[in-house]
Every structure is written in structure tokens, then in C-alpha cells.
Tab-separated table of C-alpha atoms in Angstrom:
chain	number	residue	atom	x	y	z
X	24	GLU	CA	-34.758	10.600	60.585
X	25	ASN	CA	-31.439	12.317	61.208
X	26	ILE	CA	-30.092	9.193	62.881
X	27	LEU	CA	-31.409	6.904	60.151
X	28	SER	CA	-29.906	9.054	57.434
X	29	ARG	CA	-26.465	8.523	58.949
X	30	ILE	CA	-26.710	4.799	59.534
X	31	ARG	CA	-25.039	2.443	57.109
X	32	SER	CA	-25.397	-1.287	57.523
X	33	PHE	CA	-22.489	-3.403	56.372
X	34	GLU	CA	-22.527	-7.085	55.586
X	35	TYR	CA	-19.076	-8.544	55.167
X	36	SER	CA	-18.312	-11.928	53.775
X	37	GLN	CA	-14.993	-13.413	52.855
X	38	LYS	CA	-15.796	-12.974	49.163
X	39	ASN	CA	-17.198	-9.472	49.016
X	40	ALA	CA	-18.534	-6.490	50.918
X	41	VAL	CA	-22.017	-5.062	50.427
X	42	LEU	CA	-23.047	-1.535	51.420
X	43	VAL	CA	-26.754	-0.975	51.999
X	44	PRO	CA	-28.076	2.529	52.793
X	45	ALA	CA	-30.324	1.976	55.763
X	46	ALA	CA	-32.435	5.046	54.964
X	47	ALA	CA	-33.484	3.354	51.733
X	48	LEU	CA	-34.777	0.326	53.597
X	49	GLY	CA	-37.158	1.954	56.044
X	50	ILE	CA	-37.678	0.821	59.636
X	51	GLY	CA	-39.203	-2.560	58.713
X	52	GLY	CA	-36.601	-3.207	56.025
X	53	MET	CA	-33.821	-2.322	58.432
X	54	LEU	CA	-35.152	-4.777	60.991
X	55	VAL	CA	-35.420	-7.611	58.444
X	56	PHE	CA	-31.969	-6.847	57.055
X	57	TRP	CA	-30.481	-6.776	60.553
X	58	LEU	CA	-32.115	-10.066	61.539
X	59	ARG	CA	-30.797	-11.731	58.370
X	60	SER	CA	-27.351	-10.185	58.289
X	61	ARG	CA	-26.514	-10.700	61.966
X	62	HIS	CA	-26.338	-14.440	61.272
X	63	LYS	CA	-24.394	-14.032	58.033
X	64	ILE	CA	-21.542	-11.806	59.131
X	65	ARG	CA	-18.336	-13.760	58.793
X	66	THR	CA	-14.887	-12.608	59.725
X	67	ILE	CA	-11.468	-13.841	58.734
X	68	GLU	CA	-9.437	-15.333	61.538
X	69	MET	CA	-6.484	-13.087	62.244
X	70	GLY	CA	-4.124	-15.912	63.096
X	71	ASP	CA	-0.385	-15.320	63.117
X	72	GLY	CA	2.589	-15.833	60.835
X	73	TRP	CA	6.342	-15.886	60.394
X	74	TRP	CA	7.899	-14.684	57.142
X	75	GLY	CA	11.486	-14.155	58.227
X	76	SER	CA	14.445	-16.237	57.177
X	77	GLY	CA	14.729	-19.650	58.834
X	78	GLU	CA	12.668	-20.937	61.741
X	79	ARG	CA	10.782	-18.593	64.017
X	80	PRO	CA	12.815	-17.968	67.192
X	81	LEU	CA	11.383	-19.888	70.118
X	82	LYS	CA	12.469	-17.320	72.672
X	83	GLY	CA	12.703	-13.573	72.691
X	84	LYS	CA	10.220	-10.928	71.692
X	85	GLU	CA	10.258	-9.348	68.252
X	86	ASP	CA	11.804	-5.890	68.037
X	87	GLU	CA	8.752	-3.605	67.926
X	88	SER	CA	10.673	-0.348	67.617
X	89	ILE	CA	9.743	2.205	64.954
X	90	ARG	CA	12.957	3.159	63.157
X	91	PRO	CA	13.419	6.289	61.015
X	92	PHE	CA	14.338	5.389	57.448
X	93	LYS	CA	15.867	7.453	54.663
X	94	ILE	CA	16.025	6.558	50.989
X	95	GLU	CA	19.563	6.829	49.717
X	96	THR	CA	21.556	6.129	46.572
X	97	SER	CA	25.219	6.463	45.695
X	98	ASP	CA	27.419	7.349	42.751
X	99	LYS	CA	28.511	3.721	42.642
X	100	GLU	CA	24.929	2.460	42.282
X	101	ILE	CA	24.076	5.001	39.577
X	102	GLU	CA	27.295	4.259	37.662
X	103	ASP	CA	26.520	0.528	37.819
X	104	LEU	CA	23.023	1.160	36.485
X	105	HIS	CA	24.339	3.340	33.661
X	106	ARG	CA	26.823	0.631	32.714
X	107	ARG	CA	24.063	-2.001	32.562
X	108	LEU	CA	21.869	0.246	30.416
X	109	GLU	CA	24.734	0.959	28.035
X	110	GLN	CA	25.423	-2.755	27.568
X	111	VAL	CA	21.901	-3.730	26.521
X	112	ARG	CA	21.845	-5.823	23.336
X	113	TYR	CA	18.775	-5.446	21.132
X	114	THR	CA	17.147	-7.905	18.763
X	115	PRO	CA	15.409	-6.283	15.763
X	116	PRO	CA	11.603	-6.512	15.985
X	117	LEU	CA	9.538	-8.442	13.468
X	118	GLU	CA	8.462	-6.170	10.646
X	119	GLY	CA	5.008	-4.757	11.226
X	120	ALA	CA	4.637	-6.567	14.570
X	121	ALA	CA	4.160	-3.354	16.572
X	122	PHE	CA	3.480	-4.568	20.145
X	123	HIS	CA	1.421	-7.661	19.226
X	124	TYR	CA	4.247	-10.071	20.068
X	125	GLY	CA	5.401	-8.225	23.178
X	126	PHE	CA	7.486	-5.148	23.829
X	127	ASN	CA	8.870	-3.634	20.638
X	128	SER	CA	12.667	-3.425	20.763
X	129	SER	CA	12.785	-0.282	18.606
X	130	TYR	CA	10.721	1.579	21.187
X	131	LEU	CA	12.714	-0.071	23.968
X	132	ARG	CA	15.779	1.853	22.763
X	133	LYS	CA	13.954	5.119	23.495
X	134	VAL	CA	12.932	3.911	26.953
X	135	VAL	CA	16.467	2.847	27.856
X	136	ALA	CA	17.878	6.127	26.500
X	137	TYR	CA	15.495	8.050	28.789
X	138	TRP	CA	16.569	6.148	31.912
X	139	ARG	CA	20.233	6.453	30.938
X	140	ASN	CA	20.428	10.093	29.856
X	141	GLN	CA	17.442	12.085	31.135
X	142	PHE	CA	16.122	10.721	34.423
X	143	ASP	CA	17.623	12.513	37.430
X	144	TRP	CA	18.007	9.844	40.097
X	145	ARG	CA	19.335	12.171	42.803
X	146	LYS	CA	16.453	14.595	42.359
X	147	GLN	CA	13.968	11.736	42.619
X	148	VAL	CA	15.554	10.565	45.861
X	149	GLU	CA	14.988	14.060	47.271
X	150	VAL	CA	11.346	13.942	46.186
X	151	LEU	CA	10.839	10.528	47.792
X	152	ASN	CA	12.296	11.769	51.076
X	153	LYS	CA	9.792	14.633	51.200
X	154	TYR	CA	7.722	12.797	53.819
X	155	PRO	CA	8.909	10.966	56.959
X	156	HIS	CA	9.833	7.320	56.314
X	157	PHE	CA	10.009	4.526	58.867
X	158	GLN	CA	10.600	0.800	59.187
X	159	THR	CA	9.513	-1.719	61.779
X	160	THR	CA	9.817	-5.491	62.019
X	161	ILE	CA	6.580	-7.498	61.900
X	162	GLU	CA	6.406	-11.295	61.681
X	163	GLY	CA	10.111	-11.473	60.885
X	164	ILE	CA	10.322	-8.978	58.003
X	165	ASN	CA	11.009	-5.242	57.863
X	166	ILE	CA	7.939	-3.224	56.919
X	167	HIS	CA	8.451	0.224	55.377
X	168	PHE	CA	5.882	3.016	55.615
X	169	ILE	CA	5.511	6.766	55.499
X	170	HIS	CA	3.583	8.527	58.244
X	171	VAL	CA	2.429	12.078	57.573
X	172	LYS	CA	0.739	14.122	60.298
X	173	PRO	CA	-0.971	17.512	59.885
X	174	SER	CA	1.420	20.353	60.603
X	175	TYR	CA	-1.466	22.371	62.025
X	176	VAL	CA	-4.813	21.253	63.427
X	177	PRO	CA	-7.451	24.022	63.715
X	178	HIS	CA	-9.371	24.211	66.948
X	179	GLY	CA	-12.243	21.750	67.025
X	180	ARG	CA	-10.886	19.556	64.249
X	181	THR	CA	-10.471	15.834	64.752
X	182	VAL	CA	-7.444	14.041	63.388
X	183	GLN	CA	-8.316	10.619	61.999
X	184	PRO	CA	-5.776	7.923	61.006
X	185	LEU	CA	-6.026	6.764	57.403
X	186	LEU	CA	-4.113	3.773	56.046
X	187	MET	CA	-3.656	3.893	52.256
X	188	VAL	CA	-2.433	0.779	50.452
X	189	HIS	CA	-1.026	0.749	46.915
X	190	GLY	CA	-1.250	-1.978	44.271
X	191	TRP	CA	0.793	-3.500	41.459
X	192	PRO	CA	2.824	-2.175	39.743
X	193	GLY	CA	2.873	0.645	42.243
X	194	SER	CA	4.202	1.961	45.506
X	195	PHE	CA	3.602	4.371	48.369
X	196	TYR	CA	4.594	7.147	45.952
X	197	GLU	CA	1.132	6.887	44.343
X	198	PHE	CA	-0.257	8.948	47.218
X	199	TYR	CA	2.226	11.832	47.296
X	200	LYS	CA	-0.048	14.318	45.533
X	201	ILE	CA	-3.153	13.573	47.581
X	202	ILE	CA	-1.465	13.460	51.003
X	203	PRO	CA	-1.421	17.275	51.493
X	204	LEU	CA	-5.095	17.459	50.517
X	205	LEU	CA	-5.903	14.992	53.288
X	206	THR	CA	-3.583	16.319	55.991
X	207	GLU	CA	-4.024	20.060	55.314
X	208	PRO	CA	-7.231	20.536	53.303
X	209	ALA	CA	-7.730	24.188	54.269
X	210	ARG	CA	-4.358	25.186	52.798
X	211	HIS	CA	-5.480	23.812	49.459
X	212	GLY	CA	-8.835	25.545	49.314
X	213	LEU	CA	-10.793	22.496	50.422
X	214	ASP	CA	-13.550	22.396	52.977
X	215	GLY	CA	-12.203	19.859	55.405
X	216	GLY	CA	-15.333	19.943	57.528
X	217	ASP	CA	-14.497	18.737	61.016
X	218	VAL	CA	-11.899	16.177	59.984
X	219	VAL	CA	-8.283	16.130	58.908
X	220	PHE	CA	-6.302	12.954	58.399
X	221	GLU	CA	-2.916	11.678	59.361
X	222	VAL	CA	-1.852	9.328	56.617
X	223	ILE	CA	0.049	6.051	56.839
X	224	CYS	CA	1.199	4.527	53.535
X	225	PRO	CA	2.989	1.188	53.918
X	226	SER	CA	4.856	-0.720	51.236
X	227	ILE	CA	3.380	-4.171	50.652
X	228	PRO	CA	5.990	-6.796	51.630
X	229	GLY	CA	8.202	-7.390	48.602
X	230	TYR	CA	7.486	-3.920	47.189
X	231	GLY	CA	9.633	-0.812	47.496
X	232	PHE	CA	11.494	-0.750	50.794
X	233	SER	CA	9.508	-3.469	52.597
X	234	GLU	CA	11.369	-6.742	52.924
X	235	ALA	CA	10.062	-9.620	50.833
X	236	PRO	CA	8.753	-12.720	52.661
X	237	HIS	CA	11.295	-15.549	52.936
X	238	GLN	CA	8.649	-18.259	53.316
X	239	LYS	CA	6.066	-19.695	50.913
X	240	GLY	CA	2.356	-18.964	51.128
X	241	PHE	CA	2.309	-15.202	51.655
X	242	ASP	CA	-1.014	-13.667	50.563
X	243	THR	CA	-3.342	-10.704	51.040
X	244	ILE	CA	-4.664	-12.087	54.330
X	245	ALA	CA	-1.131	-12.206	55.760
X	246	THR	CA	-0.601	-8.650	54.504
X	247	ALA	CA	-3.866	-7.535	56.132
X	248	ARG	CA	-2.768	-9.005	59.455
X	249	ILE	CA	0.647	-7.324	59.225
X	250	PHE	CA	-0.932	-3.951	58.475
X	251	HIS	CA	-3.331	-4.325	61.419
X	252	LYS	CA	-0.303	-5.012	63.599
X	253	LEU	CA	1.401	-1.950	62.134
X	254	MET	CA	-1.535	0.316	62.997
X	255	ASN	CA	-1.748	-1.165	66.472
X	256	ARG	CA	1.981	-0.610	66.943
X	257	LEU	CA	1.492	3.033	65.971
X	258	GLY	CA	-1.084	3.325	68.749
X	259	PHE	CA	-4.299	3.253	66.706
X	260	LYS	CA	-7.293	1.224	67.832
X	261	GLN	CA	-9.649	2.400	65.063
X	262	TYR	CA	-8.812	3.772	61.635
X	263	TYR	CA	-9.968	4.337	58.080
X	264	LEU	CA	-8.727	2.326	55.090
X	265	GLN	CA	-8.254	3.071	51.418
X	266	GLY	CA	-7.060	0.641	48.772
X	267	GLY	CA	-6.737	0.221	45.034
X	268	ASP	CA	-5.657	-2.756	42.944
X	269	TRP	CA	-4.084	-5.304	45.353
X	270	GLY	CA	-4.521	-2.662	48.040
X	271	SER	CA	-8.283	-3.030	47.689
X	272	ARG	CA	-8.098	-6.764	48.381
X	273	ILE	CA	-5.757	-6.193	51.330
X	274	THR	CA	-7.905	-3.475	52.921
X	275	THR	CA	-11.075	-5.503	52.328
X	276	ASN	CA	-9.418	-8.420	54.124
X	277	MET	CA	-8.524	-6.034	56.941
X	278	ALA	CA	-12.188	-5.011	57.296
X	279	GLN	CA	-13.231	-8.664	57.283
X	280	MET	CA	-10.559	-9.578	59.818
X	281	LEU	CA	-11.131	-6.889	62.472
X	282	PRO	CA	-14.305	-4.992	61.542
X	283	GLN	CA	-14.390	-3.387	64.985
X	284	CYS	CA	-11.155	-1.555	64.131
X	285	VAL	CA	-12.236	-0.280	60.708
X	286	LYS	CA	-14.258	2.936	60.826
X	287	GLY	CA	-14.567	3.178	57.047
X	288	LEU	CA	-13.348	1.479	53.888
X	289	HIS	CA	-12.862	3.194	50.521
X	290	LEU	CA	-11.989	1.162	47.431
X	291	ASN	CA	-11.286	2.160	43.859
X	292	LEU	CA	-11.241	-1.419	42.594
X	293	ILE	CA	-13.641	-4.196	43.518
X	294	PHE	CA	-12.662	-7.864	43.382
X	295	ILE	CA	-15.599	-10.184	42.736
X	296	GLY	CA	-14.629	-13.659	43.833
X	297	ARG	CA	-17.613	-15.674	42.694
X	298	GLN	CA	-15.911	-17.510	39.866
X	299	GLY	CA	-15.728	-21.291	39.815
X	300	LEU	CA	-15.370	-24.227	37.479
X	301	GLY	CA	-19.141	-24.588	37.165
X	302	ARG	CA	-19.568	-20.955	36.177
X	303	ILE	CA	-16.772	-21.159	33.621
X	304	ILE	CA	-18.301	-24.302	32.077
X	305	SER	CA	-21.702	-22.603	31.960
X	306	VAL	CA	-20.223	-19.655	30.082
X	307	MET	CA	-18.496	-21.981	27.614
X	308	LEU	CA	-21.635	-24.049	26.964
X	309	GLY	CA	-23.854	-20.994	26.837
X	310	ALA	CA	-22.560	-19.985	23.421
X	311	TYR	CA	-23.727	-23.280	21.896
X	312	VAL	CA	-26.563	-24.629	24.048
X	313	PRO	CA	-27.774	-21.622	26.044
X	314	TRP	CA	-30.997	-23.369	27.090
X	315	LEU	CA	-28.930	-26.015	28.895
X	316	VAL	CA	-27.434	-23.485	31.297
X	317	GLY	CA	-30.480	-21.294	31.716
X	318	LEU	CA	-29.615	-18.549	29.223
X	319	THR	CA	-32.051	-16.957	26.816
X	320	ARG	CA	-31.332	-15.813	23.277
X	321	GLU	CA	-31.240	-12.252	24.563
X	322	ASP	CA	-28.635	-13.266	27.147
X	323	VAL	CA	-26.486	-14.742	24.402
X	324	ARG	CA	-26.912	-11.659	22.209
X	325	ARG	CA	-25.770	-9.403	25.022
X	326	VAL	CA	-23.142	-11.520	26.797
X	327	TYR	CA	-21.015	-13.076	24.097
X	328	PRO	CA	-19.991	-9.929	22.223
X	329	PHE	CA	-18.738	-8.707	25.623
X	330	ILE	CA	-16.780	-11.933	26.150
X	331	GLN	CA	-15.325	-11.699	22.652
X	332	ARG	CA	-14.191	-8.114	23.192
X	333	ASN	CA	-13.048	-8.394	26.798
X	334	ILE	CA	-12.381	-11.931	28.000
X	335	TYR	CA	-10.534	-13.040	24.872
X	336	ASP	CA	-8.523	-9.822	24.854
X	337	LEU	CA	-7.674	-10.374	28.505
X	338	LEU	CA	-6.450	-13.898	27.796
X	339	ARG	CA	-4.416	-12.693	24.838
X	340	GLU	CA	-2.737	-9.914	26.827
X	341	SER	CA	-2.202	-11.590	30.192
X	342	GLY	CA	0.740	-13.910	29.615
X	343	TYR	CA	2.703	-11.927	32.219
X	344	LEU	CA	-0.064	-12.602	34.742
X	345	HIS	CA	0.102	-16.366	34.265
X	346	ILE	CA	3.894	-16.378	34.643
X	347	GLN	CA	3.791	-14.236	37.787
X	348	ALA	CA	0.948	-16.257	39.306
X	349	THR	CA	2.548	-19.648	38.677
X	350	LYS	CA	6.330	-19.167	38.277
X	351	PRO	CA	7.234	-15.822	39.882
X	352	ASP	CA	10.874	-16.838	40.421
X	353	THR	CA	11.291	-17.153	36.642
X	354	ALA	CA	10.353	-13.511	36.119
X	355	GLY	CA	12.316	-12.522	39.219
């Protein structure tokens, strides 16, 4: 019973991940689930890639060194920024438009004034440099990450590597407040049990201080592969993962790619990838001829108010998403 209570059976597919508590299944249920799932487990091919500028060099090994990195700014950069902020030209907003047509230029004045007159850039640079920063070159681009180790490990405690991946619009800085709770739980009044973590927080390529890909086709699978290579380069064979927003897709891809390396996966956003043209058409027809697509009147009563409140609102407020997904260089 003790063993069963600690077993968790995972079934990964390229679309989603399902967690089934084995203790809830019983011995017979576990056996059936195992027999079914052992044939269904699919992994993503790790493959390889090149995202540097120009063609991949035919000879020579990539520089695998881990280089210390420090965030810096200068008076010249800050003065240039201040000059740009001071030269902003505003167009009056439509009367009564609030934010329905986009960002309100009256409020924008307050935002710009904050960045120009109140925000302390030098102090923020000091805050960002609180933890050790590094860069390394993987698949032709420089990957930035912070790596925080416990300053003290009590006797009998195990240090476990934990990779934490941010999302959009975010950065490694998202994790600054939780890092000390993970690396030194006892100092913060937490019962760390038998485990403390050393935390690795990379910047997704194109974010923060990680170099952007120079080639087309970069995606979450390429990011997952790069982050596996990063952990391997740091000397880790097995590790835990945490992800939110795009980080959840990246870390899920990592678990699907090399499940033998992933000891645990924690997500605070779940992507459900079971959409398709047929499903979209069914939803559209369901409002008018529900019987044709297998919906009951009760389904219609429950589903379509949700679509009206959520799906339509999403379409109305996601113009930025369509631009970034189809013409990112325009926004850039």
C-alpha cells in the first residue's frame, strides 16, 4: 500500500499530458492502464537545429563554455531613452472611447511620465544582478540563464535541480521572489522536508538576454531541445521542470522529448491542443442546428452563453495576437 500510494502513472502524448493516481485505480486497474498506456506513449524526436546567423559551420565544435554574465547599463543608454520618451507625440483619444479602440493616449502620458521621471534604472540593474547570471552558446545562439544554488545544505538533505521557464510577456525575473523559498526553505520558515532545490531560470531565445534565432521556424520544440542541452551541459542527467504560459508548453515538450530525464513536471497553465476545423465548424453549426452535430438543447443552453462571454471577447481583444502570430516583424 505504501508503494502504491507513491506511484504515479504518466501517459504523455504530443498533444497533452494526463496524470492518473495509481492508488485510485487499484491493482487490476493499474494493470489494465499499464497494458493500454505502454502502447500509447509517444515521445517527440529530439532532433537537432541551427539558429545562428548564416550556414551552420561544417567543421569545428560549438563553444560549450559557461560564461559569467552581468547586466549593465550606461549613462549614454539612459540619456538616449529619456530623449526618446521626451519626444513622444500624442494623438488625442476619441471622446468616451476609454480603452475600447486600443491604448488610451491620455493614460499613455502617465505611463511615459513614470518611465521618464520615476523609474530608477540603475537600482533595477542592481536588483537583476542579485543572482548569478551566465550565458552559453547552443545551436548557434547565446542562451542566458541564472543558476542559484543553496548557500547551505543541512545534513541529510538532497539538492535537486529545478528548471523554471517563464512565458510572455515575461522573463526570468518572474521567479526572483520564489527562488529563496526553493533554495533555502528553512530560512523562510518553511518545512523543506528532505529536499532543497538549485534553480536554473533560462531566458527563452529572443527574450531578455538570450539571443534571438536568426533562422525561420523556431518553436517550443526547438526551445525544449535547447533547454535539455543546457541542463546536460550543466551536468544534470535528471531534473524537475516548472513552466507557465509559453513555459508550460516548452516544459511539456521537454517531458515528451526525454521523459527519462524529467523527474517531475509542474505547470500553472495547460494547453489543450485538440482544436481543429471540424470542431470549429461543429461549434458554429451547434447554435443553429444542434441536433446535426450531436448537441442537445441543454448543451446549447450551457455552451453558447459561455462562447458569447468568452470566445467573442477573446476575438475582440486579441488583435495583437493575430499580428504577432502572422506578421511578427511588423510589430518588431
